[in-house]
Amino acid sequence: MIDRKTFKLSIIIPCYNEKNTIEKILKKIDLSLINYGFQNYEILIIDDFSNDGTKEVLKNFLNKEKIQIYFHDDNLGKGAAIHTALKHITGNITIIQDADLEYDPFDYDKLLVPFFEANADVVYGSRFMGGGKYVRIHFFWHYLANKILTFICNLFINLNLTDMETGYKVFKTSALKSINLIEKSFSFEPEVTIKLAKKKYKFFEVPVTYNGRSYEDGKKIGLKDAFIALKSIILYSLKN
């Protein structure tokens, strides 16, 4: 069981072309940490070769206490950003925080409670359970693709997740580091789920707030990513 009073939180922020949101999400994270009294933490931002001015914004945070920033020399993908962060994290709980404001850092306490009270190894923030402050109505085809991918993943790993593709994934760092992650793209989501489930780690879900954005606002994941995720589900489910 992780002690609420002594744990250290590592917050990974994969970032690609988020000039308009990165500073806002950092402010929201700071307010959330203050609100819940979380003082022992580190924030690792991995810029995945942004070309919209995000790098210039991030340079303003290079000397900020508790913030580490790493810059990729090529656009490699969300999974690759997480690989980079895992080389440097020192906390015993790791949370993945998207930089696009779709997920609310004020859900941190809710996401962390299962680690303190139920000895969780993995906690996913579900957009479909109900109980968040609000959930913006999803694109129908995104919703359907998510449900299909989650269903197929559940068939293989014998779990009853409601939202395998959620951007809010939280882990005991020891569990996350116990698996060999390969995927560099959004396929990180099924890969990490399947590999941790195969090792019989304890999964929990909690409802979270979600303010999904449109493609005009900068949403990046598309239909082709669903097919790539499906391929990854089959690959890692059948692989020993």
CSV table of C-alpha atoms in Angstrom, one decimal:
chain,number,residue,atom,x,y,z
A,1,MET,CA,0.0,0.0,0.0
A,2,ILE,CA,1.3,3.4,-0.9
A,3,ASP,CA,1.3,6.0,1.9
A,4,ARG,CA,-0.6,9.1,0.9
A,5,LYS,CA,1.7,11.2,3.2
A,6,THR,CA,5.0,10.1,1.7
A,7,PHE,CA,4.4,9.2,-1.9
A,8,LYS,CA,6.1,11.0,-4.8
A,9,LEU,CA,4.1,11.7,-7.9
A,10,SER,CA,5.6,11.8,-11.4
A,11,ILE,CA,3.5,13.6,-14.0
A,12,ILE,CA,4.4,12.8,-17.6
A,13,ILE,CA,3.2,15.3,-20.3
A,14,PRO,CA,3.7,14.2,-23.9
A,15,CYS,CA,3.5,17.3,-26.0
A,16,TYR,CA,3.2,18.0,-29.7
A,17,ASN,CA,2.1,21.3,-31.2
A,18,GLU,CA,0.3,22.5,-28.0
A,19,LYS,CA,1.4,26.2,-28.0
A,20,ASN,CA,-2.0,27.3,-27.0
A,21,THR,CA,-2.6,24.9,-24.2
A,22,ILE,CA,0.7,23.8,-22.6
A,23,GLU,CA,1.0,26.8,-20.3
A,24,LYS,CA,-2.7,26.5,-19.3
A,25,ILE,CA,-2.4,22.8,-18.4
A,26,LEU,CA,0.7,23.5,-16.3
A,27,LYS,CA,-1.2,26.2,-14.4
A,28,LYS,CA,-4.1,23.8,-13.8
A,29,ILE,CA,-1.8,21.1,-12.6
A,30,ASP,CA,-0.2,23.5,-10.2
A,31,LEU,CA,-3.6,24.6,-8.8
A,32,SER,CA,-4.6,21.0,-8.4
A,33,LEU,CA,-1.5,19.9,-6.6
A,34,ILE,CA,-1.9,22.9,-4.2
A,35,ASN,CA,-5.5,22.2,-3.7
A,36,TYR,CA,-4.9,18.5,-2.7
A,37,GLY,CA,-1.7,19.3,-0.8
A,38,PHE,CA,0.5,17.1,-3.0
A,39,GLN,CA,4.0,18.6,-2.4
A,40,ASN,CA,6.3,15.8,-3.4
A,41,TYR,CA,6.1,15.6,-7.2
A,42,GLU,CA,7.9,16.1,-10.5
A,43,ILE,CA,6.6,17.1,-13.9
A,44,LEU,CA,8.3,15.7,-17.0
A,45,ILE,CA,7.4,17.4,-20.3
A,46,ILE,CA,8.5,15.7,-23.5
A,47,ASP,CA,8.2,17.8,-26.6
A,48,ASP,CA,7.8,15.5,-29.6
A,49,PHE,CA,9.4,17.9,-32.2
A,50,SER,CA,6.7,20.6,-32.1
A,51,ASN,CA,6.9,23.1,-35.0
A,52,ASP,CA,4.1,25.6,-33.9
A,53,GLY,CA,6.0,27.6,-31.3
A,54,THR,CA,5.5,25.2,-28.4
A,55,LYS,CA,9.3,24.9,-27.9
A,56,GLU,CA,9.6,28.6,-27.4
A,57,VAL,CA,6.8,28.5,-24.8
A,58,LEU,CA,8.5,25.6,-23.0
A,59,LYS,CA,11.8,27.4,-22.8
A,60,ASN,CA,10.2,29.7,-20.3
A,61,PHE,CA,9.9,26.8,-17.9
A,62,LEU,CA,13.4,25.3,-18.3
A,63,ASN,CA,14.6,26.6,-14.9
A,64,LYS,CA,11.4,26.0,-13.0
A,65,GLU,CA,11.7,23.9,-9.9
A,66,LYS,CA,10.2,20.4,-10.2
A,67,ILE,CA,9.8,20.7,-14.0
A,68,GLN,CA,12.0,18.7,-16.4
A,69,ILE,CA,11.7,19.3,-20.2
A,70,TYR,CA,13.1,17.0,-22.9
A,71,PHE,CA,13.0,17.7,-26.6
A,72,HIS,CA,12.9,15.1,-29.3
A,73,ASP,CA,14.8,15.7,-32.5
A,74,ASP,CA,12.1,14.0,-34.6
A,75,ASN,CA,8.3,13.5,-34.3
A,76,LEU,CA,8.2,10.0,-32.9
A,77,GLY,CA,4.7,9.7,-31.2
A,78,LYS,CA,3.1,9.6,-27.8
A,79,GLY,CA,4.5,6.3,-26.9
A,80,ALA,CA,8.0,7.4,-27.7
A,81,ALA,CA,7.5,10.5,-25.4
A,82,ILE,CA,6.6,8.2,-22.6
A,83,HIS,CA,9.6,6.0,-23.2
A,84,THR,CA,11.8,9.1,-22.8
A,85,ALA,CA,10.1,10.1,-19.6
A,86,LEU,CA,10.5,6.7,-18.1
A,87,LYS,CA,14.2,7.0,-18.2
A,88,HIS,CA,14.1,9.9,-15.8
A,89,ILE,CA,11.1,9.5,-13.4
A,90,THR,CA,11.8,9.1,-9.7
A,91,GLY,CA,8.2,9.0,-8.3
A,92,ASN,CA,6.5,5.9,-7.1
A,93,ILE,CA,3.2,6.8,-8.8
A,94,THR,CA,3.2,7.9,-12.4
A,95,ILE,CA,0.3,9.7,-14.1
A,96,ILE,CA,0.1,10.5,-17.9
A,97,GLN,CA,-1.4,13.9,-18.5
A,98,ASP,CA,-2.2,15.0,-22.0
A,99,ALA,CA,-1.3,18.6,-22.8
A,100,ASP,CA,-4.5,19.5,-24.6
A,101,LEU,CA,-6.9,20.4,-21.7
A,102,GLU,CA,-9.2,17.5,-22.5
A,103,TYR,CA,-8.6,16.0,-19.1
A,104,ASP,CA,-8.9,17.9,-15.8
A,105,PRO,CA,-6.0,17.8,-13.3
A,106,PHE,CA,-8.5,18.4,-10.5
A,107,ASP,CA,-9.3,14.7,-11.0
A,108,TYR,CA,-5.9,13.7,-9.6
A,109,ASP,CA,-7.1,13.0,-6.1
A,110,LYS,CA,-9.9,10.7,-7.4
A,111,LEU,CA,-7.4,8.9,-9.6
A,112,LEU,CA,-4.9,8.4,-6.7
A,113,VAL,CA,-7.3,7.2,-4.0
A,114,PRO,CA,-7.2,3.5,-5.1
A,115,PHE,CA,-3.4,3.4,-4.6
A,116,PHE,CA,-3.8,4.7,-1.0
A,117,GLU,CA,-6.9,2.7,-0.1
A,118,ALA,CA,-7.0,-0.5,-2.2
A,119,ASN,CA,-3.3,-1.1,-3.1
A,120,ALA,CA,-4.0,-0.5,-6.8
A,121,ASP,CA,-1.3,-1.1,-9.4
A,122,VAL,CA,-3.1,0.6,-12.3
A,123,VAL,CA,-5.9,3.2,-12.4
A,124,TYR,CA,-7.7,4.3,-15.5
A,125,GLY,CA,-9.8,7.4,-15.6
A,126,SER,CA,-13.0,6.5,-17.5
A,127,ARG,CA,-15.0,8.9,-19.6
A,128,PHE,CA,-17.9,6.5,-19.8
A,129,MET,CA,-18.7,5.5,-16.1
A,130,GLY,CA,-20.5,8.7,-15.2
A,131,GLY,CA,-19.6,10.7,-12.1
A,132,GLY,CA,-17.2,13.2,-13.5
A,133,LYS,CA,-18.2,16.9,-13.3
A,134,TYR,CA,-19.1,16.8,-17.0
A,135,VAL,CA,-18.3,14.9,-20.2
A,136,ARG,CA,-18.4,16.7,-23.6
A,137,ILE,CA,-20.4,14.7,-26.1
A,138,HIS,CA,-18.1,12.6,-28.2
A,139,PHE,CA,-17.9,12.2,-31.9
A,140,PHE,CA,-20.0,9.1,-32.6
A,141,TRP,CA,-17.4,7.3,-34.7
A,142,HIS,CA,-14.7,8.0,-32.1
A,143,TYR,CA,-17.1,6.7,-29.4
A,144,LEU,CA,-17.9,3.6,-31.4
A,145,ALA,CA,-14.3,2.9,-32.2
A,146,ASN,CA,-13.3,3.3,-28.6
A,147,LYS,CA,-16.1,0.9,-27.4
A,148,ILE,CA,-15.1,-1.7,-30.0
A,149,LEU,CA,-11.4,-1.5,-29.2
A,150,THR,CA,-12.1,-1.7,-25.5
A,151,PHE,CA,-14.4,-4.7,-26.0
A,152,ILE,CA,-11.9,-6.6,-28.1
A,153,CYS,CA,-9.1,-5.8,-25.6
A,154,ASN,CA,-11.3,-7.1,-22.7
A,155,LEU,CA,-12.0,-10.3,-24.6
A,156,PHE,CA,-8.3,-11.0,-24.7
A,157,ILE,CA,-7.3,-9.9,-21.2
A,158,ASN,CA,-10.5,-11.0,-19.4
A,159,LEU,CA,-11.1,-7.6,-17.8
A,160,ASN,CA,-14.2,-5.4,-17.9
A,161,LEU,CA,-12.7,-2.0,-18.6
A,162,THR,CA,-15.0,0.7,-19.9
A,163,ASP,CA,-12.4,3.0,-21.5
A,164,MET,CA,-9.1,1.3,-22.5
A,165,GLU,CA,-8.2,4.3,-24.7
A,166,THR,CA,-8.5,6.9,-22.0
A,167,GLY,CA,-5.7,9.5,-21.8
A,168,TYR,CA,-5.8,9.4,-18.0
A,169,LYS,CA,-3.7,6.4,-17.0
A,170,VAL,CA,-2.0,6.1,-13.6
A,171,PHE,CA,0.5,3.4,-12.5
A,172,LYS,CA,2.7,2.3,-9.7
A,173,THR,CA,6.0,3.2,-11.3
A,174,SER,CA,7.4,-0.2,-10.4
A,175,ALA,CA,4.6,-1.9,-12.4
A,176,LEU,CA,5.1,0.4,-15.4
A,177,LYS,CA,8.8,-0.2,-15.4
A,178,SER,CA,8.3,-4.0,-15.1
A,179,ILE,CA,7.2,-4.3,-18.8
A,180,ASN,CA,9.1,-3.7,-22.0
A,181,LEU,CA,7.2,-1.0,-23.9
A,182,ILE,CA,7.8,-0.9,-27.7
A,183,GLU,CA,5.0,1.1,-29.4
A,184,LYS,CA,5.9,4.7,-30.2
A,185,SER,CA,2.5,5.9,-31.4
A,186,PHE,CA,-1.0,6.0,-29.8
A,187,SER,CA,-0.7,2.2,-29.8
A,188,PHE,CA,1.0,2.6,-26.5
A,189,GLU,CA,-2.6,2.5,-25.0
A,190,PRO,CA,-3.5,-1.1,-25.8
A,191,GLU,CA,0.1,-2.3,-25.4
A,192,VAL,CA,0.5,-1.1,-21.9
A,193,THR,CA,-3.0,-2.3,-20.9
A,194,ILE,CA,-2.4,-5.8,-22.3
A,195,LYS,CA,1.1,-6.2,-20.9
A,196,LEU,CA,0.2,-5.1,-17.4
A,197,ALA,CA,-3.0,-7.3,-17.4
A,198,LYS,CA,-0.9,-10.3,-18.5
A,199,LYS,CA,1.2,-9.8,-15.4
A,200,LYS,CA,-1.9,-9.9,-13.2
A,201,TYR,CA,-1.6,-6.3,-11.9
A,202,LYS,CA,-4.7,-4.9,-10.1
A,203,PHE,CA,-6.7,-2.5,-12.3
A,204,PHE,CA,-9.2,0.0,-11.1
A,205,GLU,CA,-11.3,2.6,-13.0
A,206,VAL,CA,-12.7,5.9,-11.7
A,207,PRO,CA,-15.0,8.4,-13.6
A,208,VAL,CA,-13.3,11.5,-14.8
A,209,THR,CA,-14.3,14.8,-16.4
A,210,TYR,CA,-13.7,15.1,-20.1
A,211,ASN,CA,-13.8,18.1,-22.4
A,212,GLY,CA,-12.9,16.6,-25.8
A,213,ARG,CA,-11.8,19.0,-28.5
A,214,SER,CA,-12.5,19.1,-32.2
A,215,TYR,CA,-10.1,18.7,-35.1
A,216,GLU,CA,-10.3,22.4,-35.6
A,217,ASP,CA,-9.1,22.8,-32.0
A,218,GLY,CA,-6.2,20.5,-32.7
A,219,LYS,CA,-7.4,17.0,-32.0
A,220,LYS,CA,-4.8,14.6,-33.5
A,221,ILE,CA,-6.1,11.0,-33.1
A,222,GLY,CA,-8.1,9.7,-36.1
A,223,LEU,CA,-9.6,6.6,-37.7
A,224,LYS,CA,-6.3,5.2,-38.9
A,225,ASP,CA,-5.1,5.1,-35.3
A,226,ALA,CA,-8.1,2.8,-34.4
A,227,PHE,CA,-6.9,0.3,-37.0
A,228,ILE,CA,-3.3,0.6,-35.7
A,229,ALA,CA,-4.6,0.0,-32.1
A,230,LEU,CA,-6.6,-3.0,-33.2
A,231,LYS,CA,-3.5,-4.5,-34.8
A,232,SER,CA,-1.6,-3.9,-31.5
A,233,ILE,CA,-4.3,-5.5,-29.4
A,234,ILE,CA,-4.1,-8.7,-31.5
A,235,LEU,CA,-0.3,-8.6,-31.6
A,236,TYR,CA,0.3,-8.2,-27.9
A,237,SER,CA,-2.6,-10.5,-26.8
A,238,LEU,CA,-1.2,-13.4,-28.8
A,239,LYS,CA,2.4,-12.7,-28.1
A,240,ASN,CA,3.9,-14.5,-25.1
